mmCIF file of C-alpha atoms and ligand atoms in Angstrom:
data_model
loop_
_atom_site.group_PDB
_atom_site.id
_atom_site.type_symbol
_atom_site.label_atom_id
_atom_site.label_comp_id
_atom_site.label_asym_id
_atom_site.label_seq_id
_atom_site.Cartn_x
_atom_site.Cartn_y
_atom_site.Cartn_z
ATOM 1 C CA UNK A 26 100.444 -0.865 -5.922
ATOM 2 C CA UNK A 27 100.709 -4.507 -4.957
ATOM 3 C CA UNK A 28 98.152 -5.671 -2.468
ATOM 4 C CA UNK A 29 99.723 -7.871 0.182
ATOM 5 C CA UNK A 30 97.696 -11.027 0.848
ATOM 6 C CA UNK A 31 96.898 -10.246 4.446
ATOM 7 C CA UNK A 32 96.425 -6.529 4.437
ATOM 8 C CA UNK A 33 95.614 -3.654 2.229
ATOM 9 C CA UNK A 34 98.407 -1.231 2.358
ATOM 10 C CA UNK A 35 97.080 2.121 3.386
ATOM 11 C CA UNK A 36 98.619 5.260 4.633
ATOM 12 C CA UNK A 37 97.447 8.764 5.165
ATOM 13 C CA UNK A 38 99.986 11.256 6.219
ATOM 14 C CA UNK A 39 100.538 14.875 5.768
ATOM 15 C CA UNK A 40 103.679 16.476 4.500
ATOM 16 C CA UNK A 41 104.551 20.110 4.428
ATOM 17 C CA UNK A 42 106.355 21.506 1.465
ATOM 18 C CA UNK A 43 108.939 24.040 2.480
ATOM 19 C CA UNK A 44 110.620 25.546 -0.599
ATOM 20 C CA UNK A 45 112.509 22.663 -2.165
ATOM 21 C CA UNK A 46 112.629 20.594 1.014
ATOM 22 C CA UNK A 47 109.992 18.002 1.694
ATOM 23 C CA UNK A 48 109.425 17.815 5.441
ATOM 24 C CA UNK A 49 107.729 14.970 7.193
ATOM 25 C CA UNK A 50 104.772 16.394 9.096
ATOM 26 C CA UNK A 51 105.143 13.681 11.734
ATOM 27 C CA UNK A 52 102.641 11.078 12.799
ATOM 28 C CA UNK A 53 99.363 12.868 13.257
ATOM 29 C CA UNK A 54 97.153 9.964 14.246
ATOM 30 C CA UNK A 55 97.518 6.709 16.121
ATOM 31 C CA UNK A 56 94.844 5.068 13.947
ATOM 32 C CA UNK A 57 95.876 1.852 12.263
ATOM 33 C CA UNK A 58 93.435 0.120 9.977
ATOM 34 C CA UNK A 59 92.674 -3.458 10.886
ATOM 35 C CA UNK A 60 94.573 -6.111 9.039
ATOM 36 C CA UNK A 61 91.601 -8.079 7.679
ATOM 37 C CA UNK A 62 90.492 -7.145 4.220
ATOM 38 C CA UNK A 63 87.076 -5.501 4.390
ATOM 39 C CA UNK A 64 84.338 -5.860 1.821
ATOM 40 C CA UNK A 65 83.087 -3.301 -0.671
ATOM 41 C CA UNK A 66 80.294 -1.070 0.511
ATOM 42 C CA UNK A 67 76.872 -2.153 -0.725
ATOM 43 C CA UNK A 68 75.522 -0.437 -3.780
ATOM 44 C CA UNK A 69 72.759 1.165 -1.716
ATOM 45 C CA UNK A 70 75.244 2.716 0.758
ATOM 46 C CA UNK A 71 74.806 6.366 1.653
ATOM 47 C CA UNK A 72 78.171 7.270 0.130
ATOM 48 C CA UNK A 73 77.048 6.043 -3.297
ATOM 49 C CA UNK A 74 73.778 7.955 -3.317
ATOM 50 C CA UNK A 75 72.903 9.605 -6.607
ATOM 51 C CA UNK A 76 72.182 13.319 -6.168
ATOM 52 C CA UNK A 77 68.513 14.214 -6.487
ATOM 53 C CA UNK A 78 67.047 16.006 -9.475
ATOM 54 C CA UNK A 79 66.766 15.202 -13.152
ATOM 55 C CA UNK A 80 70.161 14.704 -14.758
ATOM 56 C CA UNK A 81 71.901 16.076 -11.645
ATOM 57 C CA UNK A 82 75.689 16.286 -11.985
ATOM 58 C CA UNK A 83 77.443 13.546 -10.045
ATOM 59 C CA UNK A 84 81.038 12.370 -9.527
ATOM 60 C CA UNK A 85 82.127 16.007 -9.424
ATOM 61 C CA UNK A 86 85.859 16.512 -9.006
ATOM 62 C CA UNK A 87 88.527 19.081 -9.675
ATOM 63 C CA UNK A 88 92.059 18.697 -10.968
ATOM 64 C CA UNK A 89 94.836 21.239 -11.073
ATOM 65 C CA UNK A 90 94.623 22.739 -14.558
ATOM 66 C CA UNK A 91 98.077 24.252 -15.131
ATOM 67 C CA UNK A 92 101.600 24.341 -13.710
ATOM 68 C CA UNK A 93 101.183 27.615 -11.854
ATOM 69 C CA UNK A 94 98.030 26.942 -9.868
ATOM 70 C CA UNK A 95 95.871 29.451 -11.729
ATOM 71 C CA UNK A 96 93.601 26.984 -13.484
ATOM 72 C CA UNK A 97 91.336 24.163 -12.440
ATOM 73 C CA UNK A 98 89.605 21.466 -14.485
ATOM 74 C CA UNK A 99 86.109 20.700 -13.260
ATOM 75 C CA UNK A 100 84.816 17.241 -14.216
ATOM 76 C CA UNK A 101 81.408 15.698 -13.652
ATOM 77 C CA UNK A 102 79.034 13.124 -15.052
ATOM 78 C CA UNK A 103 75.381 13.430 -16.038
ATOM 79 C CA UNK A 104 73.389 10.261 -16.528
ATOM 80 C CA UNK A 105 70.206 11.085 -18.438
ATOM 81 C CA UNK A 106 71.431 13.435 -21.164
ATOM 82 C CA UNK A 107 74.512 15.554 -21.870
ATOM 83 C CA UNK A 108 72.951 18.636 -20.293
ATOM 84 C CA UNK A 109 74.944 21.795 -19.810
ATOM 85 C CA UNK A 110 78.701 21.978 -20.406
ATOM 86 C CA UNK A 111 78.996 25.230 -18.543
ATOM 87 C CA UNK A 112 80.648 25.895 -15.193
ATOM 88 C CA UNK A 113 79.645 29.092 -13.444
ATOM 89 C CA UNK A 114 82.176 30.364 -10.940
ATOM 90 C CA UNK A 115 82.938 33.381 -8.856
ATOM 91 C CA UNK A 116 85.416 34.326 -6.179
ATOM 92 C CA UNK A 117 84.352 34.638 -2.582
ATOM 93 C CA UNK A 118 82.563 37.902 -1.909
ATOM 94 C CA UNK A 119 82.018 38.695 -5.582
ATOM 95 C CA UNK A 120 78.603 38.267 -7.065
ATOM 96 C CA UNK A 121 79.477 38.487 -10.716
ATOM 97 C CA UNK A 122 79.409 34.949 -12.082
ATOM 98 C CA UNK A 123 81.903 33.987 -14.739
ATOM 99 C CA UNK A 124 81.248 31.153 -17.170
ATOM 100 C CA UNK A 125 83.403 28.598 -18.914
ATOM 101 C CA UNK A 126 82.322 25.918 -21.362
ATOM 102 C CA UNK A 127 83.714 22.431 -21.391
ATOM 103 C CA UNK A 128 83.395 19.298 -23.478
ATOM 104 C CA UNK A 129 81.447 16.085 -23.094
ATOM 105 C CA UNK A 130 82.306 12.541 -24.003
ATOM 106 C CA UNK A 131 81.224 8.960 -23.324
ATOM 107 C CA UNK A 132 82.843 5.545 -23.519
ATOM 108 C CA UNK A 133 81.838 1.916 -23.478
ATOM 109 C CA UNK A 134 83.618 -0.965 -21.811
ATOM 110 C CA UNK A 135 82.352 -4.520 -22.276
ATOM 111 C CA UNK A 136 78.591 -4.109 -21.744
ATOM 112 C CA UNK A 137 78.968 -0.900 -19.732
ATOM 113 C CA UNK A 138 78.115 2.485 -21.199
ATOM 114 C CA UNK A 139 79.269 5.518 -19.297
ATOM 115 C CA UNK A 140 77.229 8.557 -18.477
ATOM 116 C CA UNK A 141 78.066 11.854 -20.133
ATOM 117 C CA UNK A 142 81.505 12.854 -18.869
ATOM 118 C CA UNK A 143 82.144 16.578 -18.755
ATOM 119 C CA UNK A 144 85.485 18.349 -18.407
ATOM 120 C CA UNK A 145 85.737 22.118 -18.222
ATOM 121 C CA UNK A 146 88.846 24.236 -17.633
ATOM 122 C CA UNK A 147 88.551 27.462 -15.747
ATOM 123 C CA UNK A 148 91.586 29.662 -16.123
ATOM 124 C CA UNK A 149 93.090 32.987 -15.062
ATOM 125 C CA UNK A 150 92.209 32.372 -11.438
ATOM 126 C CA UNK A 151 93.842 34.364 -8.670
ATOM 127 C CA UNK A 152 96.194 32.698 -6.217
ATOM 128 C CA UNK A 153 95.118 31.784 -2.732
ATOM 129 C CA UNK A 154 91.487 32.619 -3.393
ATOM 130 C CA UNK A 155 88.301 30.807 -2.584
ATOM 131 C CA UNK A 156 86.092 30.207 -5.616
ATOM 132 C CA UNK A 157 82.552 28.918 -5.687
ATOM 133 C CA UNK A 158 81.395 26.961 -8.695
ATOM 134 C CA UNK A 159 78.164 25.493 -10.004
ATOM 135 C CA UNK A 160 77.359 22.764 -12.501
ATOM 136 C CA UNK A 161 74.031 21.479 -13.783
ATOM 137 C CA UNK A 162 70.807 23.105 -14.876
ATOM 138 C CA UNK A 163 67.441 24.098 -13.477
ATOM 139 C CA UNK A 164 66.486 22.313 -10.273
ATOM 140 C CA UNK A 165 69.581 20.129 -10.466
ATOM 141 C CA UNK A 166 72.263 22.787 -10.084
ATOM 142 C CA UNK A 167 74.927 21.757 -7.602
ATOM 143 C CA UNK A 168 77.383 24.101 -5.892
ATOM 144 C CA UNK A 169 80.889 23.487 -4.608
ATOM 145 C CA UNK A 170 83.997 25.508 -3.813
ATOM 146 C CA UNK A 171 87.784 25.271 -3.832
ATOM 147 C CA UNK A 172 90.748 27.396 -2.817
ATOM 148 C CA UNK A 173 93.522 28.048 -5.299
ATOM 149 C CA UNK A 174 97.122 27.475 -4.125
ATOM 150 C CA UNK A 175 99.383 30.363 -3.142
ATOM 151 C CA UNK A 176 101.845 31.782 -5.613
ATOM 152 C CA UNK A 177 105.045 29.756 -5.827
ATOM 153 C CA UNK A 178 107.847 31.318 -3.798
ATOM 154 C CA UNK A 179 110.283 30.700 -0.986
ATOM 155 C CA UNK A 180 108.795 29.552 2.312
ATOM 156 C CA UNK A 181 105.260 29.145 1.026
ATOM 157 C CA UNK A 182 103.556 26.567 3.218
ATOM 158 C CA UNK A 183 101.235 24.096 1.564
ATOM 159 C CA UNK A 184 99.876 20.853 2.973
ATOM 160 C CA UNK A 185 99.449 17.672 0.989
ATOM 161 C CA UNK A 186 97.552 14.595 1.991
ATOM 162 C CA UNK A 187 98.906 11.301 0.699
ATOM 163 C CA UNK A 188 96.456 8.481 0.071
ATOM 164 C CA UNK A 189 96.827 5.272 -1.862
ATOM 165 C CA UNK A 190 94.922 2.069 -2.562
ATOM 166 C CA UNK A 191 91.670 3.612 -1.453
ATOM 167 C CA UNK A 192 89.072 1.317 -2.995
ATOM 168 C CA UNK A 193 85.463 1.431 -1.832
ATOM 169 C CA UNK A 194 85.249 -0.824 1.190
ATOM 170 C CA UNK A 195 83.874 0.129 4.585
ATOM 171 C CA UNK A 196 87.492 0.754 5.582
ATOM 172 C CA UNK A 197 87.989 3.021 2.561
ATOM 173 C CA UNK A 198 85.284 5.204 4.005
ATOM 174 C CA UNK A 199 87.098 5.239 7.350
ATOM 175 C CA UNK A 200 90.348 6.191 5.646
ATOM 176 C CA UNK A 201 88.714 9.092 3.850
ATOM 177 C CA UNK A 202 86.973 10.192 7.045
ATOM 178 C CA UNK A 203 90.290 10.155 8.913
ATOM 179 C CA UNK A 204 91.811 12.321 6.224
ATOM 180 C CA UNK A 205 88.908 14.767 6.439
ATOM 181 C CA UNK A 206 88.973 14.918 10.232
ATOM 182 C CA UNK A 207 92.736 15.348 10.521
ATOM 183 C CA UNK A 208 93.296 18.671 12.288
ATOM 184 C CA UNK A 209 96.137 19.410 9.880
ATOM 185 C CA UNK A 210 93.973 20.113 6.888
ATOM 186 C CA UNK A 211 95.358 18.823 3.620
ATOM 187 C CA UNK A 212 94.907 21.251 0.721
ATOM 188 C CA UNK A 213 95.624 18.811 -2.086
ATOM 189 C CA UNK A 214 95.916 15.037 -2.136
ATOM 190 C CA UNK A 215 98.673 13.142 -3.859
ATOM 191 C CA UNK A 216 96.933 9.913 -4.747
ATOM 192 C CA UNK A 217 99.463 7.177 -5.280
ATOM 193 C CA UNK A 218 97.383 4.795 -7.324
ATOM 194 C CA UNK A 219 94.665 2.154 -7.179
ATOM 195 C CA UNK A 220 91.473 4.127 -7.080
ATOM 196 C CA UNK A 221 88.274 2.107 -7.369
ATOM 197 C CA UNK A 222 89.306 -1.570 -7.580
ATOM 198 C CA UNK A 223 86.526 -1.969 -10.139
ATOM 199 C CA UNK A 224 88.791 -4.531 -11.778
ATOM 200 C CA UNK A 225 87.924 -6.943 -8.959
ATOM 201 C CA UNK A 226 84.534 -7.350 -10.641
ATOM 202 C CA UNK A 227 83.660 -9.364 -13.746
ATOM 203 C CA UNK A 228 84.472 -7.335 -16.835
ATOM 204 C CA UNK A 229 85.906 -4.666 -14.503
ATOM 205 C CA UNK A 230 82.327 -3.606 -13.892
ATOM 206 C CA UNK A 231 82.666 0.094 -14.545
ATOM 207 C CA UNK A 232 79.569 0.934 -12.518
ATOM 208 C CA UNK A 233 82.047 0.505 -9.642
ATOM 209 C CA UNK A 234 83.939 3.470 -11.098
ATOM 210 C CA UNK A 235 80.743 5.479 -10.859
ATOM 211 C CA UNK A 236 80.109 4.446 -7.268
ATOM 212 C CA UNK A 237 83.718 5.171 -6.366
ATOM 213 C CA UNK A 238 83.565 8.625 -7.903
ATOM 214 C CA UNK A 239 80.354 9.402 -6.028
ATOM 215 C CA UNK A 240 81.990 8.182 -2.820
ATOM 216 C CA UNK A 241 85.049 10.445 -3.075
ATOM 217 C CA UNK A 242 83.144 13.462 -4.375
ATOM 218 C CA UNK A 243 82.822 14.835 -0.861
ATOM 219 C CA UNK A 244 86.573 15.558 -0.959
ATOM 220 C CA UNK A 245 87.598 15.680 -4.615
ATOM 221 C CA UNK A 246 84.983 18.306 -5.516
ATOM 222 C CA UNK A 247 86.578 20.683 -3.012
ATOM 223 C CA UNK A 248 90.300 20.084 -3.384
ATOM 224 C CA UNK A 249 92.365 18.711 -6.238
ATOM 225 C CA UNK A 250 93.664 15.200 -6.001
ATOM 226 C CA UNK A 251 96.694 14.505 -8.148
ATOM 227 C CA UNK A 252 96.161 11.095 -9.684
ATOM 228 C CA UNK A 253 98.805 8.489 -10.294
ATOM 229 C CA UNK A 254 97.565 5.284 -11.888
ATOM 230 C CA UNK A 255 98.318 2.053 -10.065
ATOM 231 C CA UNK A 256 98.283 -1.485 -11.383
ATOM 232 C CA UNK A 257 94.532 -1.715 -10.829
ATOM 233 C CA UNK A 258 94.150 1.069 -13.376
ATOM 234 C CA UNK A 259 96.835 -0.231 -15.708
ATOM 235 C CA UNK A 260 94.905 -3.489 -15.823
ATOM 236 C CA UNK A 261 92.581 -1.581 -18.087
ATOM 237 C CA UNK A 262 95.181 -1.364 -20.848
ATOM 238 C CA UNK A 263 94.733 -0.893 -23.735
ATOM 239 C CA UNK A 264 91.302 0.424 -22.875
ATOM 240 C CA UNK A 265 92.720 2.672 -20.155
ATOM 241 C CA UNK A 266 92.698 5.524 -22.621
ATOM 242 C CA UNK A 267 88.964 5.289 -22.903
ATOM 243 C CA UNK A 268 88.330 4.014 -19.407
ATOM 244 C CA UNK A 269 89.268 5.320 -16.026
ATOM 245 C CA UNK A 270 91.974 7.622 -17.299
ATOM 246 C CA UNK A 271 89.334 9.667 -19.031
ATOM 247 C CA UNK A 272 87.527 10.491 -15.838
ATOM 248 C CA UNK A 273 90.553 10.883 -13.614
ATOM 249 C CA UNK A 274 93.524 12.570 -15.262
ATOM 250 C CA UNK A 275 96.819 11.171 -14.130
ATOM 251 C CA UNK A 276 99.552 13.432 -12.899
ATOM 252 C CA UNK A 277 101.525 12.898 -16.072
ATOM 253 C CA UNK A 278 99.083 15.125 -17.892
ATOM 254 C CA UNK A 279 98.190 17.591 -15.203
ATOM 255 C CA UNK A 280 101.171 18.560 -13.152
ATOM 256 C CA UNK A 281 101.325 20.814 -10.238
ATOM 257 C CA UNK A 282 104.463 22.586 -9.191
ATOM 258 C CA UNK A 283 107.767 21.323 -10.493
ATOM 259 C CA UNK A 284 108.678 19.831 -7.148
ATOM 260 C CA UNK A 285 105.462 17.892 -7.197
ATOM 261 C CA UNK A 286 106.268 16.835 -10.703
ATOM 262 C CA UNK A 287 109.411 15.240 -9.328
ATOM 263 C CA UNK A 288 107.510 13.622 -6.527
ATOM 264 C CA UNK A 289 104.930 12.441 -8.950
ATOM 265 C CA UNK A 290 107.569 10.955 -11.176
ATOM 266 C CA UNK A 291 109.023 9.144 -8.224
ATOM 267 C CA UNK A 292 105.636 7.799 -7.272
ATOM 268 C CA UNK A 293 104.971 6.607 -10.780
ATOM 269 C CA UNK A 294 108.249 4.747 -10.879
ATOM 270 C CA UNK A 295 107.398 3.214 -7.555
ATOM 271 C CA UNK A 296 104.007 1.811 -8.429
ATOM 272 C CA UNK A 297 102.780 -1.485 -9.731
ATOM 273 C CA UNK A 298 105.330 -3.976 -8.561
HETATM 274 C C1 LIG B 13 79.136 28.708 -23.872
HETATM 275 O O1 LIG B 13 78.100 28.032 -24.534
HETATM 276 C C2 LIG B 13 76.895 28.783 -24.606
HETATM 277 C C3 LIG B 13 75.809 27.875 -25.132
HETATM 278 O O2 LIG B 13 76.259 27.139 -26.233
HETATM 279 C C4 LIG B 13 77.144 30.020 -25.450
HETATM 280 O O3 LIG B 13 75.982 30.799 -25.531
HETATM 281 C C5 LIG B 13 78.251 30.854 -24.802
HETATM 282 O O4 LIG B 13 78.586 31.939 -25.614
HETATM 283 C C6 LIG B 13 79.493 29.988 -24.568
HETATM 284 N N1 LIG B 13 80.405 30.756 -23.731
HETATM 285 C C7 LIG B 13 81.718 30.776 -23.925
HETATM 286 C C8 LIG B 13 82.512 31.565 -22.944
HETATM 287 O O5 LIG B 13 82.254 30.200 -24.864
HETATM 288 C C1 LIG B 14 76.666 -6.770 -17.967
HETATM 289 O O1 LIG B 14 76.975 -8.134 -17.811
HETATM 290 C C2 LIG B 14 76.922 -8.588 -16.455
HETATM 291 C C3 LIG B 14 77.425 -10.016 -16.409
HETATM 292 O O2 LIG B 14 76.978 -10.756 -17.496
HETATM 293 C C4 LIG B 14 75.501 -8.431 -15.910
HETATM 294 O O3 LIG B 14 75.466 -8.837 -14.554
HETATM 295 C C5 LIG B 14 75.108 -6.972 -16.002
HETATM 296 O O4 LIG B 14 73.786 -6.777 -15.556
HETATM 297 C C6 LIG B 14 75.268 -6.463 -17.424
HETATM 298 N N1 LIG B 14 75.067 -5.031 -17.418
HETATM 299 C C7 LIG B 14 74.365 -4.405 -18.355
HETATM 300 C C8 LIG B 14 74.281 -2.920 -18.221
HETATM 301 O O5 LIG B 14 73.827 -4.990 -19.267
HETATM 302 C C1 LIG B 15 80.940 6.771 5.597
HETATM 303 O O1 LIG B 15 81.462 7.693 6.521
HETATM 304 C C2 LIG B 15 80.620 8.787 6.813
HETATM 305 C C3 LIG B 15 81.334 9.644 7.835
HETATM 306 O O2 LIG B 15 82.399 10.289 7.271
HETATM 307 C C4 LIG B 15 79.300 8.300 7.368
HETATM 308 O O3 LIG B 15 78.432 9.403 7.517
HETATM 309 C C5 LIG B 15 78.685 7.297 6.449
HETATM 310 O O4 LIG B 15 77.517 6.771 7.027
HETATM 311 C C6 LIG B 15 79.655 6.175 6.153
HETATM 312 N N1 LIG B 15 79.064 5.237 5.209
HETATM 313 C C7 LIG B 15 79.352 3.935 5.174
HETATM 314 C C8 LIG B 15 78.613 3.124 4.175
HETATM 315 O O5 LIG B 15 80.188 3.410 5.899
#
């Protein structure tokens, strides 16, 4: 998305999906971000903190894993060694843990070498169910949860947050906090492009992808964000295939419901002008 000279476009609003009709949820906050561009958070900021423990999974996030809402892809990064590929998961109230194995990969970009990037699909989930999941090994196991969407049908309410151009400035943190504190709780975020703004750094310093992913983990590990690449991602071309796109799947590959597919398509047409 183009960045106007004087302000970073930002918007967070919530829409309710009512069968095939997209309804505006109204203005839910009077907050307006200040016009001046704010600076990136310092590398030692609390939001970028590396989780404690040897090889602890970081940058944990989930993505919708199929068209029906019965699968989720769990992604995370380990820094010291590949470690375990396994996700353990169980539905709320059940103690029997199920396991799924994923894959691991790495990439390099200029003089940057990524950590070990893990992706693991968990499938055959029940609708509208809270699942707990764990990644990591030994003392570095980390636990998260998510709720699967309801079965598709007429009059099924579902609430999307819409966020774009997030970046990793002090204002980005405010934007994310506003989304989290909104009384109308979003269940999934449609992210309309321009994630980390790592491309503002020399050689697109990809450590700023790592910091960004640690920053947003507090939301993206618990609810899927549907990613649309913006021009700040497309800048990576032709390396995009081995760069950011590998960590954050775009909506073209992981679609949600058909209606969202349409919306996604619209958003993709609308970006990068
Ligand atoms: C996952 O990997 C572990 C270790 O390699 C193996 O023992 C287990 O059978 C695998 N599980 C599945 C479901 O493939
Ligand atoms: C990569 O190059 C940049 C600029 O030359 C330098 O600041 C940075 O420390 C280098 N990073 C690594 C991992 O070598
Ligand atoms: C980011 O926001 C959270 C509140 O949501 C706060 O706890 C944290 O200190 C903030 N960090 C920075 C660097 O602004």
